[in-house]
PDB file of C-alpha atoms in Angstrom:
ATOM      1  CA  ALA B   1      46.947 -10.818   8.287  1.00  0.00           C
ATOM      2  CA  PRO B   2      48.164  -7.869   6.422  1.00  0.00           C
ATOM      3  CA  ASN B   3      46.108  -5.830   4.005  1.00  0.00           C
ATOM      4  CA  GLU B   4      42.764  -7.939   5.093  1.00  0.00           C
ATOM      5  CA  CYS B   5      40.544  -6.253   6.820  1.00  0.00           C
ATOM      6  CA  TYR B   6      38.081  -7.096   9.754  1.00  0.00           C
ATOM      7  CA  LEU B   7      33.751  -6.773   8.591  1.00  0.00           C
ATOM      8  CA  GLU B   8      30.897  -7.951  11.380  1.00  0.00           C
ATOM      9  CA  VAL B   9      26.774  -7.972  10.761  1.00  0.00           C
ATOM     10  CA  GLY B  10      25.047  -7.644  13.166  1.00  0.00           C
ATOM     11  CA  THR B  11      27.679  -4.892  15.322  1.00  0.00           C
ATOM     12  CA  TRP B  12      24.738  -4.015  18.019  1.00  0.00           C
ATOM     13  CA  ARG B  13      27.176  -1.485  20.181  1.00  0.00           C
ATOM     14  CA  GLY B  14      30.759  -1.806  19.095  1.00  0.00           C
ATOM     15  CA  ALA B  15      32.118  -3.993  21.662  1.00  0.00           C
ATOM     16  CA  THR B  16      32.539  -7.419  19.300  1.00  0.00           C
ATOM     17  CA  LEU B  17      34.329  -5.169  17.185  1.00  0.00           C
ATOM     18  CA  ILE B  18      36.283  -3.627  19.819  1.00  0.00           C
ATOM     19  CA  GLY B  19      37.334  -6.572  20.746  1.00  0.00           C
ATOM     20  CA  ALA B  20      38.419  -7.831  17.488  1.00  0.00           C
ATOM     21  CA  LEU B  21      40.617  -4.537  16.916  1.00  0.00           C
ATOM     22  CA  LEU B  22      42.254  -4.618  20.004  1.00  0.00           C
ATOM     23  CA  GLY B  23      45.862  -5.031  19.661  1.00  0.00           C
ATOM     24  CA  ASN B  24      46.412  -4.288  16.313  1.00  0.00           C
ATOM     25  CA  ASP B  25      45.953  -2.776  13.582  1.00  0.00           C
ATOM     26  CA  ALA B  26      43.575  -3.987  11.014  1.00  0.00           C
ATOM     27  CA  TYR B  27      40.603  -1.896   9.421  1.00  0.00           C
ATOM     28  CA  GLY B  28      36.947  -2.434  10.956  1.00  0.00           C
ATOM     29  CA  VAL B  29      33.874  -2.823   8.557  1.00  0.00           C
ATOM     30  CA  ALA B  30      30.955  -2.813  10.679  1.00  0.00           C
ATOM     31  CA  ILE B  31      27.146  -2.940   8.793  1.00  0.00           C
ATOM     32  CA  ASP B  32      24.387  -2.964  10.318  1.00  0.00           C
ATOM     33  CA  ASP B  33      20.066  -1.652  10.604  1.00  0.00           C
ATOM     34  CA  ASP B  34      20.058  -0.412  14.007  1.00  0.00           C
ATOM     35  CA  SER B  35      17.268  -3.319  13.941  1.00  0.00           C
ATOM     36  CA  MET B  36      18.344  -3.746  17.419  1.00  0.00           C
ATOM     37  CA  ASN B  37      16.720  -0.627  19.692  1.00  0.00           C
ATOM     38  CA  ASP B  38      13.847  -2.620  21.298  1.00  0.00           C
ATOM     39  CA  HIS B  39      17.305  -4.022  23.259  1.00  0.00           C
ATOM     40  CA  ASP B  40      19.654  -0.796  24.115  1.00  0.00           C
ATOM     41  CA  GLY B  41      17.930  -0.446  27.822  1.00  0.00           C
ATOM     42  CA  ASP B  42      17.466   2.816  26.812  1.00  0.00           C
ATOM     43  CA  ASP B  43      17.026   5.983  24.380  1.00  0.00           C
ATOM     44  CA  ARG B  44      19.376   6.239  22.237  1.00  0.00           C
ATOM     45  CA  ARG B  45      20.043   4.658  18.477  1.00  0.00           C
ATOM     46  CA  SER B  46      22.424   2.352  18.975  1.00  0.00           C
ATOM     47  CA  SER B  47      24.461   3.148  16.189  1.00  0.00           C
ATOM     48  CA  ASP B  48      25.390   6.843  18.063  1.00  0.00           C
ATOM     49  CA  VAL B  49      26.582   4.627  21.071  1.00  0.00           C
ATOM     50  CA  TRP B  50      28.671   1.716  18.096  1.00  0.00           C
ATOM     51  CA  ARG B  51      30.400   5.138  17.262  1.00  0.00           C
ATOM     52  CA  GLU B  52      30.658   6.907  21.293  1.00  0.00           C
ATOM     53  CA  ASN B  53      32.572   3.412  22.304  1.00  0.00           C
ATOM     54  CA  ILE B  54      34.531   3.234  19.223  1.00  0.00           C
ATOM     55  CA  ALA B  55      35.768   6.781  19.919  1.00  0.00           C
ATOM     56  CA  GLN B  56      36.301   6.098  23.744  1.00  0.00           C
ATOM     57  CA  PHE B  57      38.672   3.443  21.941  1.00  0.00           C
ATOM     58  CA  GLY B  58      40.808   5.834  19.592  1.00  0.00           C
ATOM     59  CA  MET B  59      39.179   3.487  16.258  1.00  0.00           C
ATOM     60  CA  MET B  60      37.512   5.998  14.144  1.00  0.00           C
ATOM     61  CA  ASN B  61      39.945   6.133  11.845  1.00  0.00           C
ATOM     62  CA  ARG B  62      40.931   2.590  11.558  1.00  0.00           C
ATOM     63  CA  THR B  63      36.204   1.800  11.099  1.00  0.00           C
ATOM     64  CA  GLU B  64      33.794   2.097   9.270  1.00  0.00           C
ATOM     65  CA  TYR B  65      30.027   1.992   9.819  1.00  0.00           C
ATOM     66  CA  VAL B  66      27.477   0.772   7.463  1.00  0.00           C
ATOM     67  CA  ASP B  67      24.141   1.172   8.407  1.00  0.00           C
ATOM     68  CA  CYS B  68      22.347  -0.521   5.491  1.00  0.00           C
ATOM     69  CA  ALA B  69      20.572  -4.767   5.775  1.00  0.00           C
ATOM     70  CA  VAL B  70      22.593  -8.495   4.191  1.00  0.00           C
ATOM     71  CA  PRO B  71      21.206  -8.693   1.505  1.00  0.00           C
ATOM     72  CA  GLN B  72      20.358  -5.722   0.162  1.00  0.00           C
ATOM     73  CA  ILE B  73      23.834  -4.284   1.196  1.00  0.00           C
ATOM     74  CA  TRP B  74      26.250  -6.978  -0.940  1.00  0.00           C
ATOM     75  CA  SER B  75      26.390  -5.330  -4.238  1.00  0.00           C
ATOM     76  CA  GLU B  76      26.623  -1.984  -3.251  1.00  0.00           C
ATOM     77  CA  LEU B  77      29.769  -3.320  -0.791  1.00  0.00           C
ATOM     78  CA  GLY B  78      33.260  -1.650  -1.486  1.00  0.00           C
ATOM     79  CA  LEU B  79      35.446  -2.589   1.212  1.00  0.00           C
ATOM     80  CA  ARG B  80      39.370  -1.472   1.331  1.00  0.00           C
ATOM     81  CA  THR B  81      40.401  -4.649   1.496  1.00  0.00           C
ATOM     82  CA  SER B  82      39.418  -8.515   1.099  1.00  0.00           C
ATOM     83  CA  VAL B  83      37.485  -9.798   4.074  1.00  0.00           C
ATOM     84  CA  GLY B  84      40.346 -12.210   7.100  1.00  0.00           C
ATOM     85  CA  VAL B  85      37.662 -12.705   9.434  1.00  0.00           C
ATOM     86  CA  TYR B  86      34.682 -12.373   9.231  1.00  0.00           C
ATOM     87  CA  LEU B  87      30.943 -12.526  11.676  1.00  0.00           C
ATOM     88  CA  PHE B  88      28.248 -12.636  11.116  1.00  0.00           C
ATOM     89  CA  ASP B  89      25.863 -12.652  13.886  1.00  0.00           C
ATOM     90  CA  GLY B  90      22.454 -10.981  11.689  1.00  0.00           C
ATOM     91  CA  ASP B  91      18.808 -11.810  10.554  1.00  0.00           C
ATOM     92  CA  LYS B  92      17.980 -15.174  11.564  1.00  0.00           C
ATOM     93  CA  SER B  93      14.373 -15.083  11.574  1.00  0.00           C
ATOM     94  CA  THR B  94      14.585 -18.597   9.060  1.00  0.00           C
ATOM     95  CA  GLU B  95      17.675 -20.071   7.201  1.00  0.00           C
ATOM     96  CA  ASP B  96      16.963 -18.160   3.829  1.00  0.00           C
ATOM     97  CA  ALA B  97      17.859 -15.287   5.915  1.00  0.00           C
ATOM     98  CA  ALA B  98      20.896 -16.432   7.552  1.00  0.00           C
ATOM     99  CA  TYR B  99      22.636 -18.196   3.876  1.00  0.00           C
ATOM    100  CA  ALA B 100      22.129 -14.894   2.315  1.00  0.00           C
ATOM    101  CA  GLY B 101      24.350 -13.258   5.653  1.00  0.00           C
ATOM    102  CA  LEU B 102      26.452 -16.282   5.453  1.00  0.00           C
ATOM    103  CA  VAL B 103      27.607 -16.842   1.199  1.00  0.00           C
ATOM    104  CA  GLY B 104      26.718 -12.588   0.363  1.00  0.00           C
ATOM    105  CA  ALA B 105      30.483 -11.841   2.212  1.00  0.00           C
ATOM    106  CA  MET B 106      32.295 -15.012   0.260  1.00  0.00           C
ATOM    107  CA  PRO B 107      32.763 -12.561  -2.354  1.00  0.00           C
ATOM    108  CA  PHE B 108      34.977 -10.746   0.151  1.00  0.00           C
ATOM    109  CA  LEU B 109      36.943 -13.359   1.739  1.00  0.00           C
ATOM    110  CA  ALA B 110      40.570 -12.998   1.028  1.00  0.00           C
ATOM    111  CA  ASP B 111      42.541 -15.983  -0.027  1.00  0.00           C
ATOM    112  CA  GLU B 112      42.011 -17.615   4.066  1.00  0.00           C
ATOM    113  CA  ALA B 113      40.110 -16.356   6.203  1.00  0.00           C
ATOM    114  CA  LEU B 114      37.536 -17.742   8.724  1.00  0.00           C
ATOM    115  CA  ILE B 115      33.578 -16.986   9.616  1.00  0.00           C
ATOM    116  CA  VAL B 116      32.362 -16.272  13.116  1.00  0.00           C
ATOM    117  CA  ILE B 117      28.724 -16.943  13.133  1.00  0.00           C
ATOM    118  CA  ASP B 118      27.195 -16.323  15.900  1.00  0.00           C
ATOM    119  CA  ASP B 119      24.359 -17.378  17.813  1.00  0.00           C
ATOM    120  CA  ALA B 120      25.090 -21.427  16.752  1.00  0.00           C
ATOM    121  CA  ASN B 121      22.813 -22.655  18.688  1.00  0.00           C
ATOM    122  CA  GLU B 122      20.067 -21.504  16.637  1.00  0.00           C
ATOM    123  CA  ILE B 123      18.145 -23.690  13.962  1.00  0.00           C
ATOM    124  CA  ALA B 124      18.365 -21.602  11.198  1.00  0.00           C
ATOM    125  CA  ILE B 125      22.109 -20.883  11.544  1.00  0.00           C
ATOM    126  CA  ARG B 126      23.545 -24.470  12.625  1.00  0.00           C
ATOM    127  CA  LEU B 127      20.806 -24.556   8.766  1.00  0.00           C
ATOM    128  CA  ALA B 128      22.521 -22.052   7.059  1.00  0.00           C
ATOM    129  CA  ALA B 129      25.706 -23.419   7.885  1.00  0.00           C
ATOM    130  CA  HIS B 130      24.546 -26.699   7.142  1.00  0.00           C
ATOM    131  CA  ARG B 131      24.253 -25.229   3.745  1.00  0.00           C
ATOM    132  CA  LEU B 132      27.619 -22.990   3.115  1.00  0.00           C
ATOM    133  CA  GLU B 133      29.694 -26.083   4.154  1.00  0.00           C
ATOM    134  CA  ARG B 134      27.140 -28.262   0.645  1.00  0.00           C
ATOM    135  CA  ALA B 135      28.442 -25.114  -1.135  1.00  0.00           C
ATOM    136  CA  TYR B 136      31.771 -25.185  -0.696  1.00  0.00           C
ATOM    137  CA  PRO B 137      32.976 -28.798   0.576  1.00  0.00           C
ATOM    138  CA  ASP B 138      37.027 -27.806  -0.710  1.00  0.00           C
ATOM    139  CA  GLN B 139      37.588 -24.481   0.420  1.00  0.00           C
ATOM    140  CA  LEU B 140      35.280 -24.695   3.563  1.00  0.00           C
ATOM    141  CA  VAL B 141      34.988 -25.967   6.550  1.00  0.00           C
ATOM    142  CA  LYS B 142      33.965 -26.653  10.002  1.00  0.00           C
ATOM    143  CA  ILE B 143      36.899 -25.671  12.661  1.00  0.00           C
ATOM    144  CA  LEU B 144      35.001 -25.117  16.060  1.00  0.00           C
ATOM    145  CA  ASP B 145      31.578 -26.050  17.441  1.00  0.00           C
ATOM    146  CA  ILE B 146      30.617 -24.561  20.487  1.00  0.00           C
ATOM    147  CA  PRO B 147      26.903 -24.788  21.509  1.00  0.00           C
ATOM    148  CA  THR B 148      25.754 -23.430  24.839  1.00  0.00           C
ATOM    149  CA  PRO B 149      23.325 -24.592  27.486  1.00  0.00           C
ATOM    150  CA  GLY B 150      20.878 -21.221  26.373  1.00  0.00           C
ATOM    151  CA  ASN B 151      20.823 -18.061  25.618  1.00  0.00           C
ATOM    152  CA  CYS B 152      22.411 -15.132  27.615  1.00  0.00           C
ATOM    153  CA  TRP B 153      25.203 -17.623  28.432  1.00  0.00           C
ATOM    154  CA  PRO B 154      28.459 -15.799  30.148  1.00  0.00           C
ATOM    155  CA  CYS B 155      30.178 -17.754  28.197  1.00  0.00           C
ATOM    156  CA  PHE B 156      28.781 -17.584  24.178  1.00  0.00           C
ATOM    157  CA  TRP B 157      26.319 -15.982  24.265  1.00  0.00           C
ATOM    158  CA  ASN B 158      23.812 -18.392  22.130  1.00  0.00           C
ATOM    159  CA  GLY B 159      26.814 -21.035  21.047  1.00  0.00           C
ATOM    160  CA  VAL B 160      29.027 -19.967  18.002  1.00  0.00           C
ATOM    161  CA  MET B 161      30.657 -21.709  15.540  1.00  0.00           C
ATOM    162  CA  VAL B 162      33.938 -21.277  13.108  1.00  0.00           C
ATOM    163  CA  LEU B 163      34.195 -21.973   9.909  1.00  0.00           C
ATOM    164  CA  ALA B 164      37.328 -22.184   7.349  1.00  0.00           C
ATOM    165  CA  TRP B 165      37.964 -20.349   3.904  1.00  0.00           C
ATOM    166  CA  ARG B 166      40.793 -21.157   1.573  1.00  0.00           C
ATOM    167  CA  ARG B 167      40.116 -20.887  -2.120  1.00  0.00           C
TER     168      ARG B 167
END
């Protein structure tokens, strides 16, 4: 929607953010601590490749890369607009880590927003999402849950879940 942005935690090299911004003029914010370098297959920093990819698609003037991790960034994050779509692909090492990544974004959400949760096959993610639904029973509802047979699955990689938010 107008005057809303796209926010993602866990951007790696930017493909999801690029896909979210193609065909519209939304502003996108990516938060990442550049910790996925062992998945790169080369010696380049993911943040550098992110910038190259964003530039290749002509999106430098409407994107921002925040080099930090959640939940540390939540208290310092200043956004230009409220968030219409939030993608969480962050820390899923524990339920608490995933929950902190999800609940920390709640104050930034627009009155109506979508929360897209990657790696929904992971138990920590499922528990954190369920905990979030219980914390906001009148504002949050799961509208999509697509598990996959395993990680690296061609369609939705390691499962995806979408929650709808209404303030």
